[in-house]
One Martini backbone bead per residue (centre of mass of N, CA, C, O) as a GRO file, in nm:
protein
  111
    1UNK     BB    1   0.280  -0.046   0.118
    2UNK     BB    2   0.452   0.219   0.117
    3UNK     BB    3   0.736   0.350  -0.035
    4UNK     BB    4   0.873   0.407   0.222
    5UNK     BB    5   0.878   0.148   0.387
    6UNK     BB    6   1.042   0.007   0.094
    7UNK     BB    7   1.308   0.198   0.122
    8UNK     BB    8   1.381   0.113   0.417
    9UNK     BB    9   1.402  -0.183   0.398
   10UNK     BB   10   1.635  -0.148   0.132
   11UNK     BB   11   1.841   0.006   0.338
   12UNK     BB   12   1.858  -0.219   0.551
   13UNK     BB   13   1.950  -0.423   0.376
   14UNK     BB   14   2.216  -0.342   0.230
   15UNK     BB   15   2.352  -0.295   0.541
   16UNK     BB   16   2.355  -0.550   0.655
   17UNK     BB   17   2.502  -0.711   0.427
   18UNK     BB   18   2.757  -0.553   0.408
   19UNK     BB   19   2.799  -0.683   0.710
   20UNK     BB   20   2.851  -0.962   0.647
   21UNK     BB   21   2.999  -1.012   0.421
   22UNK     BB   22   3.230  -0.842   0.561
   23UNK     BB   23   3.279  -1.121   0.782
   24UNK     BB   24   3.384  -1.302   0.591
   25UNK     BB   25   3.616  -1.571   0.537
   26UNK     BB   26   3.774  -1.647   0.271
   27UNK     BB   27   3.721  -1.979   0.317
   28UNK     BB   28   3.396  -1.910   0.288
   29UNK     BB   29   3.333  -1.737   0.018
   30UNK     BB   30   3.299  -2.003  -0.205
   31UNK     BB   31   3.061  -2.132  -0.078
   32UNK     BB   32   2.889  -1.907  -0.075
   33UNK     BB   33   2.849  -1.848  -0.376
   34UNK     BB   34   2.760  -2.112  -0.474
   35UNK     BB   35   2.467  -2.082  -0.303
   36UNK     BB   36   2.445  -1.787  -0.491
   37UNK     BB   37   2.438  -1.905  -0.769
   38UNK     BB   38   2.155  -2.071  -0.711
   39UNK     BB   39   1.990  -1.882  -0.659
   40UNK     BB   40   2.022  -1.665  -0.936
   41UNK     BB   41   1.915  -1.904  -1.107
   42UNK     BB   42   1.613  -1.880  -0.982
   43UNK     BB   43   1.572  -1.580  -1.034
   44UNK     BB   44   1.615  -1.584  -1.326
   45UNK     BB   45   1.397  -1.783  -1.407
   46UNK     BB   46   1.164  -1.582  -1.307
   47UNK     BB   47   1.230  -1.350  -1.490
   48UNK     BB   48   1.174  -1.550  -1.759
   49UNK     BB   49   0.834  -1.584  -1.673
   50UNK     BB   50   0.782  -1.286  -1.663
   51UNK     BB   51   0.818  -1.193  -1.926
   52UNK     BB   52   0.663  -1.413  -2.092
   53UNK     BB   53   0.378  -1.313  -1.909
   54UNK     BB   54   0.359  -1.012  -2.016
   55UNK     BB   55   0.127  -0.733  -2.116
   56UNK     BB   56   0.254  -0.513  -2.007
   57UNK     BB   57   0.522  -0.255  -2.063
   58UNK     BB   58   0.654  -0.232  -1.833
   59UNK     BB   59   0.664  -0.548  -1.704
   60UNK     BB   60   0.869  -0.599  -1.922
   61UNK     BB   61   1.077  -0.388  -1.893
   62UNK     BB   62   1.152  -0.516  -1.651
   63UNK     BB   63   1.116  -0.785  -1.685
   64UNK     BB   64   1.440  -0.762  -1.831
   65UNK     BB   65   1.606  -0.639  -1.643
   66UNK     BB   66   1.621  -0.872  -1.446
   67UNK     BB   67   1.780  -1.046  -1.650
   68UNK     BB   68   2.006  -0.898  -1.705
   69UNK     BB   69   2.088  -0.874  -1.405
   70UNK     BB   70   2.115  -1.140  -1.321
   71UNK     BB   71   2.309  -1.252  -1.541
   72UNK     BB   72   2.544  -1.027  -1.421
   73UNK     BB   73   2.540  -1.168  -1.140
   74UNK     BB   74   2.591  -1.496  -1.235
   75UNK     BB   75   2.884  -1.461  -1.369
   76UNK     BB   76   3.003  -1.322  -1.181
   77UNK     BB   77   3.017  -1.503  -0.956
   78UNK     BB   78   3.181  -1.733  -1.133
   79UNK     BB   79   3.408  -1.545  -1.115
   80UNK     BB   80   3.459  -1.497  -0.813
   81UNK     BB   81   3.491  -1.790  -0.736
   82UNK     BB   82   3.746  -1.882  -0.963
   83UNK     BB   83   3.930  -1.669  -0.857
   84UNK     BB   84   3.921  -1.811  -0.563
   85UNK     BB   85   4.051  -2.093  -0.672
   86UNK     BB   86   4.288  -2.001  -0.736
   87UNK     BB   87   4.387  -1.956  -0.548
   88UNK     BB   88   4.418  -2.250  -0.377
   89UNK     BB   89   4.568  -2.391  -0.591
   90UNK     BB   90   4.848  -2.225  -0.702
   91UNK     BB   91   5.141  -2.268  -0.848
   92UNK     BB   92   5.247  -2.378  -1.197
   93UNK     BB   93   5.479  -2.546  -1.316
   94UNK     BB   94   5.658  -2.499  -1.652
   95UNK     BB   95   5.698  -2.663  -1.866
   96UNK     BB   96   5.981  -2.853  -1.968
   97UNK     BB   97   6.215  -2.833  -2.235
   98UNK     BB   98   6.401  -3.071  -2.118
   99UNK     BB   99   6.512  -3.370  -2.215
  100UNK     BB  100   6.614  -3.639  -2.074
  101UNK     BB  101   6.856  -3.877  -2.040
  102UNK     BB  102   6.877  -4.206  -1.997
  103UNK     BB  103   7.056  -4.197  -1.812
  104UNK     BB  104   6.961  -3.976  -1.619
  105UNK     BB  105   6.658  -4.174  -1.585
  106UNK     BB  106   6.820  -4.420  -1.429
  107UNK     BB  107   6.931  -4.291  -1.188
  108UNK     BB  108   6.659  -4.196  -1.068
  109UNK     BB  109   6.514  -4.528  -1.046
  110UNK     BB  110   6.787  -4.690  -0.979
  111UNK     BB  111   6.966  -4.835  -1.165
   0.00000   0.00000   0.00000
């Protein structure tokens, strides 16, 4: 393929996914990140894998960059999955500084 249909394929690539991705519902998006952060630690072991066995420096250049990009892509990932769990956890009251009296405490209990 030439440089302009792989470029071609890259920006319907784009489209699409932005396409998909942004019709998806605060729901789903937690589960799907979860599944997309296993993929992206598959992409990372493989770009790690790569830059190993690079012998030319340009290819080592690249798989260098695609692990530090991985890896910020794999992070992301795992904030924005932690922030999406935190809306559903809600809020927890702050733990009370005043301690109950015993009498207090057995009139709760029933007794």
């Amino acid at each position: 393929m030439d440089g302009m249909s792989l470029l071609t394929i890259t920006v319907l690539a784009v489209f699409v996914g932005f396409e998909v991705v942004s019709k998806v519902s605060s729901t789903l998006h937690t589960p799907l990140m979860s599944g997309a952060n296993a993929i992206h630690g598959i992409i990372l072991v493989g770009a790690i894998i790569v830059a190993g066995q690079a012998s030319d420096p340009w290819v080592l250049a690249v798989a260098l960059l695609a692990v530090v990009l991985a890896t910020a892509n794999l992070v992301g990932g795992f904030v924005v999955t932690d922030r999406m769990l935190e809306m559903f956890r809600g809020r927890q009251r702050p733990p009370s500084s005043v301690v109950p009296s015993e009498e207090h405490a057995g009139k709760e209990r029933g007794r």
